[in-house]
mmCIF file of C-alpha atoms in Angstrom:
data_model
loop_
_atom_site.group_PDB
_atom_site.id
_atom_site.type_symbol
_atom_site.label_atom_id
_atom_site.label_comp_id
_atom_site.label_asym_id
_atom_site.label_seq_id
_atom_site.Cartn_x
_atom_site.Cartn_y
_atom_site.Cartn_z
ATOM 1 C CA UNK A 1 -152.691 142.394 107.115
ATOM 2 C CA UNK A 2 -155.123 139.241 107.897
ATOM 3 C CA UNK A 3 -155.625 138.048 111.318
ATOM 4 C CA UNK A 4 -152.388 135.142 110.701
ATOM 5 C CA UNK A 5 -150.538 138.250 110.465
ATOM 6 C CA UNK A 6 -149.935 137.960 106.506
ATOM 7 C CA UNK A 7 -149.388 141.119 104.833
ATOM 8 C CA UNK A 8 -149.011 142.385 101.341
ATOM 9 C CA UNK A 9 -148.971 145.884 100.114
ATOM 10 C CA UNK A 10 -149.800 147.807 96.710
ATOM 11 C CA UNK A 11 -148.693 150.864 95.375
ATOM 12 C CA UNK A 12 -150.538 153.007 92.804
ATOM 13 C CA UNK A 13 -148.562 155.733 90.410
ATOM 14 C CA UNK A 14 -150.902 158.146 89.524
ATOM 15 C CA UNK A 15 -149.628 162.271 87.772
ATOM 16 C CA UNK A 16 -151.276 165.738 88.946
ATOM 17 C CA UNK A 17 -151.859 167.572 86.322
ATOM 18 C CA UNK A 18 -153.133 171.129 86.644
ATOM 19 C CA UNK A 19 -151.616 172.762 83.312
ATOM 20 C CA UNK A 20 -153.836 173.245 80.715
ATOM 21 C CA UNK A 21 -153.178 172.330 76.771
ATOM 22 C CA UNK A 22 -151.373 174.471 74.202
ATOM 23 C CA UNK A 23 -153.007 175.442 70.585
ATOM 24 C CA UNK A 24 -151.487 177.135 67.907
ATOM 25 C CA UNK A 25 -153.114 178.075 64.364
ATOM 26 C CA UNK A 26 -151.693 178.672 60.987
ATOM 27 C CA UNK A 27 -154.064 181.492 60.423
ATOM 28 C CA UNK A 28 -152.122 184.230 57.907
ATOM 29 C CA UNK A 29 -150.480 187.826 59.134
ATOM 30 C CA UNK A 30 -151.319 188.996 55.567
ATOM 31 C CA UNK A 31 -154.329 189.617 53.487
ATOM 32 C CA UNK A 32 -155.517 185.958 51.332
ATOM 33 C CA UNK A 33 -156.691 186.269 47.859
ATOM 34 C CA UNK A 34 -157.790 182.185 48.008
ATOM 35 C CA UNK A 35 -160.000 180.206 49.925
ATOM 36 C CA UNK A 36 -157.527 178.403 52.901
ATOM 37 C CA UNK A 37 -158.023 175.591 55.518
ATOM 38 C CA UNK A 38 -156.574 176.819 59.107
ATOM 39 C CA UNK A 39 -154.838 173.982 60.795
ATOM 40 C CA UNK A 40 -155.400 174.047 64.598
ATOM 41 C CA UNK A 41 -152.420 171.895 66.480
ATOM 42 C CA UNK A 42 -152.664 171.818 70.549
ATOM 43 C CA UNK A 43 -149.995 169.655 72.630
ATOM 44 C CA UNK A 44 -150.184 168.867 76.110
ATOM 45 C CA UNK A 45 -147.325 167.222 77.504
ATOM 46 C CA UNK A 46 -149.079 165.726 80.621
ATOM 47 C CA UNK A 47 -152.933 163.598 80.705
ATOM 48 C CA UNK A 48 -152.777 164.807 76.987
ATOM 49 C CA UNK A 49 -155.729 166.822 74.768
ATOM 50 C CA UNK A 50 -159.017 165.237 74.802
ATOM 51 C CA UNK A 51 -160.369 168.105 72.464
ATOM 52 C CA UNK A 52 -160.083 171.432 70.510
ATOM 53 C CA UNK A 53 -163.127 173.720 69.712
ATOM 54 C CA UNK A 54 -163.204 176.849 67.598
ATOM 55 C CA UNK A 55 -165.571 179.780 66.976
ATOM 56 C CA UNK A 56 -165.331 181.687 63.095
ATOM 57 C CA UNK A 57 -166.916 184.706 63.379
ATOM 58 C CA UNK A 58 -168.986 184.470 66.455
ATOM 59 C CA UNK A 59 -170.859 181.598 65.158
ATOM 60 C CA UNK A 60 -171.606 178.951 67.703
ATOM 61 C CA UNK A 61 -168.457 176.805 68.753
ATOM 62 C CA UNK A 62 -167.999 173.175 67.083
ATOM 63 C CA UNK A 63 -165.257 170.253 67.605
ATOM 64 C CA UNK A 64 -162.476 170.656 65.660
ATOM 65 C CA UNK A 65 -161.252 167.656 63.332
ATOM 66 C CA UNK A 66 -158.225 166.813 61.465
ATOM 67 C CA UNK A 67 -160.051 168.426 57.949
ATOM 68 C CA UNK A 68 -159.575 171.534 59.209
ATOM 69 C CA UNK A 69 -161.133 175.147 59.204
ATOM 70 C CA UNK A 70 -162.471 175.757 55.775
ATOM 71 C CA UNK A 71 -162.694 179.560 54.843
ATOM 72 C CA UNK A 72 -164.374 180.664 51.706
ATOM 73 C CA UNK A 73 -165.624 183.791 52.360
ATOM 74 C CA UNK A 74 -164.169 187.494 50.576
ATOM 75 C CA UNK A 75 -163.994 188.992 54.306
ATOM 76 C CA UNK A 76 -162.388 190.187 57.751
ATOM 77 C CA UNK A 77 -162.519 187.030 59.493
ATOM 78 C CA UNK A 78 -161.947 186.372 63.355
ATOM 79 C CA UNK A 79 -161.482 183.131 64.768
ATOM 80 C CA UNK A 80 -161.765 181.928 68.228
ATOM 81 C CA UNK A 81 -160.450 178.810 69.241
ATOM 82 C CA UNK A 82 -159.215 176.805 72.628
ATOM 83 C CA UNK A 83 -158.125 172.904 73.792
ATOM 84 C CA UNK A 84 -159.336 170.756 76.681
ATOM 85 C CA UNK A 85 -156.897 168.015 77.951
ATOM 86 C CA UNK A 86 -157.892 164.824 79.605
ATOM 87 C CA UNK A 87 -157.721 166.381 83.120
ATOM 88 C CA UNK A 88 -160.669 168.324 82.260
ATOM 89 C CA UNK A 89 -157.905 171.620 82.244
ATOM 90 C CA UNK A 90 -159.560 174.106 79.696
ATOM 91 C CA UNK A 91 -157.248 176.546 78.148
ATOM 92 C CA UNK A 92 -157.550 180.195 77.752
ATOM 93 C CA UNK A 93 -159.243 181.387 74.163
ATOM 94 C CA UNK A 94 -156.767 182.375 71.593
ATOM 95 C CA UNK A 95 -158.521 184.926 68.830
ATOM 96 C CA UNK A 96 -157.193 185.396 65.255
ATOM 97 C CA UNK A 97 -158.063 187.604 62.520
ATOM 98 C CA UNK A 98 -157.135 187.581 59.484
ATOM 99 C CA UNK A 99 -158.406 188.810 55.677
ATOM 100 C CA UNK A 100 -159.808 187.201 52.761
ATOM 101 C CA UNK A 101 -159.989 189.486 49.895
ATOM 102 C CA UNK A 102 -161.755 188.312 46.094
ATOM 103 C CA UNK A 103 -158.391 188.531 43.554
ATOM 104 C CA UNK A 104 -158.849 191.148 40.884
ATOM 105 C CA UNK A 105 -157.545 191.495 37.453
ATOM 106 C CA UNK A 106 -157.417 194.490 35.876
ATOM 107 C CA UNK A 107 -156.382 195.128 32.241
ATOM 108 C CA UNK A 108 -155.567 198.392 30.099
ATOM 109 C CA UNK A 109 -155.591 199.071 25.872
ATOM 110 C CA UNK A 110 -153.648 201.614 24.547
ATOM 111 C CA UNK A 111 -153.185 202.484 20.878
ATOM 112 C CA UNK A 112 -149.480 202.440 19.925
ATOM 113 C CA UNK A 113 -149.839 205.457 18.689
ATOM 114 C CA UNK A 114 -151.001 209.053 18.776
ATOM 115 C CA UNK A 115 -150.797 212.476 18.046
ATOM 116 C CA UNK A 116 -150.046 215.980 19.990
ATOM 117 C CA UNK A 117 -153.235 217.725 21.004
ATOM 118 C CA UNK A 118 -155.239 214.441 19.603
ATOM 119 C CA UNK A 119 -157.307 212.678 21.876
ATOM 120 C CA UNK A 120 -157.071 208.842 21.964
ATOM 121 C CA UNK A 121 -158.861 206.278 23.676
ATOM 122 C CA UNK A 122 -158.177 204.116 26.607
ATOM 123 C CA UNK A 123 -160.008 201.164 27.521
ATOM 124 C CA UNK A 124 -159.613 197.876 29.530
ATOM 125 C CA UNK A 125 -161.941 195.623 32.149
ATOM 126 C CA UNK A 126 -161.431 195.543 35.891
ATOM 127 C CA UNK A 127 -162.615 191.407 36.810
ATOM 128 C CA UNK A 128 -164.758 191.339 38.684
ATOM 129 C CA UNK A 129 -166.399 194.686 38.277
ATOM 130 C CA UNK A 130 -169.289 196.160 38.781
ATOM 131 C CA UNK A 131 -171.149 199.468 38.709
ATOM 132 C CA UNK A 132 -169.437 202.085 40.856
ATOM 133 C CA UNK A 133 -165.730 200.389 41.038
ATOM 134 C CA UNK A 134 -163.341 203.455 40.760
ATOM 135 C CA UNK A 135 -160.644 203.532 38.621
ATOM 136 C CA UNK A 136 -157.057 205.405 38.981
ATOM 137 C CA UNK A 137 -155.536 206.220 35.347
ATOM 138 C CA UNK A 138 -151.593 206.904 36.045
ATOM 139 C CA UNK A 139 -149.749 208.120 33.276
ATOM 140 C CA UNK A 140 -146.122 209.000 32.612
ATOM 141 C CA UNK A 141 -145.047 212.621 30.422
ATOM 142 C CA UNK A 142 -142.421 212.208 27.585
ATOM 143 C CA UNK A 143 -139.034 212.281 29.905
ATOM 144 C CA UNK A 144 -140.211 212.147 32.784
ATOM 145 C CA UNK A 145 -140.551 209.312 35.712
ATOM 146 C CA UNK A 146 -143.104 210.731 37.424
ATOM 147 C CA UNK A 147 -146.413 210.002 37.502
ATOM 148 C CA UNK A 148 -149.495 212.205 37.348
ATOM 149 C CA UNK A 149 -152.458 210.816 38.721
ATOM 150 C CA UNK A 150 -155.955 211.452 36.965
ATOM 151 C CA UNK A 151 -159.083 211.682 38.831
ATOM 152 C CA UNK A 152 -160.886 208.699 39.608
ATOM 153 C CA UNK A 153 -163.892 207.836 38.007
ATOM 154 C CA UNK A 154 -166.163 204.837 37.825
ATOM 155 C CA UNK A 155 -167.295 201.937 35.583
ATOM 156 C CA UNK A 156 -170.520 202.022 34.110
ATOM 157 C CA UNK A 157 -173.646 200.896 34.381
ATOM 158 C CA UNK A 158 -174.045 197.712 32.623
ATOM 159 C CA UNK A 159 -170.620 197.320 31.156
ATOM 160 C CA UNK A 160 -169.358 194.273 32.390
ATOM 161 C CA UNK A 161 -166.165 196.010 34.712
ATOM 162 C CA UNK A 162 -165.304 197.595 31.427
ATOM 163 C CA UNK A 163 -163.787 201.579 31.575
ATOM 164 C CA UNK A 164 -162.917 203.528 28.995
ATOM 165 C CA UNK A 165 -161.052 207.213 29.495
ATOM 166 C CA UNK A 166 -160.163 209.817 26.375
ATOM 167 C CA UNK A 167 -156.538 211.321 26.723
ATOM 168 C CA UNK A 168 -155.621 214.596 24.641
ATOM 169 C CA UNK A 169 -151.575 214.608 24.949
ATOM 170 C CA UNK A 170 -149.903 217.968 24.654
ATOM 171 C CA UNK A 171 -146.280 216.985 24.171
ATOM 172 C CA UNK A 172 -144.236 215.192 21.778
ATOM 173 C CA UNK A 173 -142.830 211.554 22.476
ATOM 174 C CA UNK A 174 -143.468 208.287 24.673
ATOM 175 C CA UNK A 175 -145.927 208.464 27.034
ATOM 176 C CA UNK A 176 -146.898 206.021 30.078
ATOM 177 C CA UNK A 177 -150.149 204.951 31.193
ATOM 178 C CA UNK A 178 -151.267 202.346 33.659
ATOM 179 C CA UNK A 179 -154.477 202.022 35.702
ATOM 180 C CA UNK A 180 -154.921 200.380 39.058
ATOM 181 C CA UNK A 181 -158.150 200.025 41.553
ATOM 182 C CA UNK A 182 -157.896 199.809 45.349
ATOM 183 C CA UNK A 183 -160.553 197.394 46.246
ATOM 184 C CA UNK A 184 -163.013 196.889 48.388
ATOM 185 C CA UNK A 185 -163.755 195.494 51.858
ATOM 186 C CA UNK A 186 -164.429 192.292 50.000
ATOM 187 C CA UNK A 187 -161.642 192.943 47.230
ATOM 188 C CA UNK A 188 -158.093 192.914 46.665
ATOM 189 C CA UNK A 189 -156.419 195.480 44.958
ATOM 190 C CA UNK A 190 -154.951 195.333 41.637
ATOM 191 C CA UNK A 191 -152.834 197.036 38.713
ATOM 192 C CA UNK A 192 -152.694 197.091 35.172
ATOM 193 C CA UNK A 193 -149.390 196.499 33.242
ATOM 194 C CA UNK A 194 -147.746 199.616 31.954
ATOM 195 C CA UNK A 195 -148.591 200.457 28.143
ATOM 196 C CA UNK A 196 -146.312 203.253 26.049
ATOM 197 C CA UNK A 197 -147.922 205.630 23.232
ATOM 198 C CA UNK A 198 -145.585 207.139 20.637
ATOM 199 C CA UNK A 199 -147.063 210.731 20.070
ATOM 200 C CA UNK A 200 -145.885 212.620 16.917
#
């Protein structure tokens, strides 16, 4: 009011916001064989996010874009990651983990044939091997469905994830033999197809 006695008046709308934001990541319940981008998404119904920051395996934290959380490595990963809205609220830290494991092929030979009390030869290559990977023969007698597991041994030295294992059967008809290995803390595990010998 002015000293004529004229008056006006303003109003201002202004919100309170004391909730922080919301973030939610795509990061996987099960165990990866391939690289993956996580996808962070926070929402924050109020003053709205002003940022999102993240934290893969204790490294230092960075801003997180729209390209995403790039994983590469054959690991146990654990990511840390929260929002701040434009209120300067800063949400509690969510923490993920989640695996990465290098995909494994493994592959068996088997002649078609063989006979009783005979040794043959089986062979295949476990990719990517190397010296030391253990390998888990299964095999299958002439009417049965079970399976009988043979000791594990390893791939050699300089071979290139290539095994080899002699088999002597001692009864007459179709046997079953498959192999499978059962990884690493960097590897996924993996099995061979199943190959059938005719012994006479």
């Amino acid at each position: 009011t002015n000293g004529y006695g004229t008056a006006s008046d303003h109003s201002v709308v202004f919100t309170y916001d004391h909730t922080a934001p919301v973030t939610k990541s795509n990061a996987p319940s099960t165990i990866q064989v391939a690289p993956l981008t996580i996808v962070l998404s926070a929402t924050d119904a109020v003053s709205g996010v002003a940022s999102t920051h993240y934290s893969l395996d204790g490294a230092a934290y960075k801003t997180y874009t729209s390209a995403g959380v790039h994983v590469t490595t054959w690991k146990t990963h654990t990511l840390t990651y929260y929002s701040v809205d434009a209120a300067g609220n800063t949400e509690a830290k969510h923490t993920v983990t989640f695996a990465m494991r290098q995909p494994t092929t493994l592959s068996i030979y088997a002649p078609p044939t063989g006979k009783r009390k005979h040794a043959f030869t089986l062979s295949g290559y476990l990719s990517p091997g190397t010296t030391k990977d253990k390998i888990t023969l299964k095999y299958q007698r002439p009417g049965s469905s079970a399976w009988h597991y043979v000791t594990r041994y390893t791939v050699k030295t300089g071979s290139r994830g290539k095994w080899t294992y002699k088999y002597t059967p001692t009864l007459k008809g179709t046997y079953h033999f498959k192999v499978s290995y059962a990884g690493s803390t960097t590897r996924y595990k993996s099995g061979s197809t199943t190959k059938a010998v005719k012994v006479s």
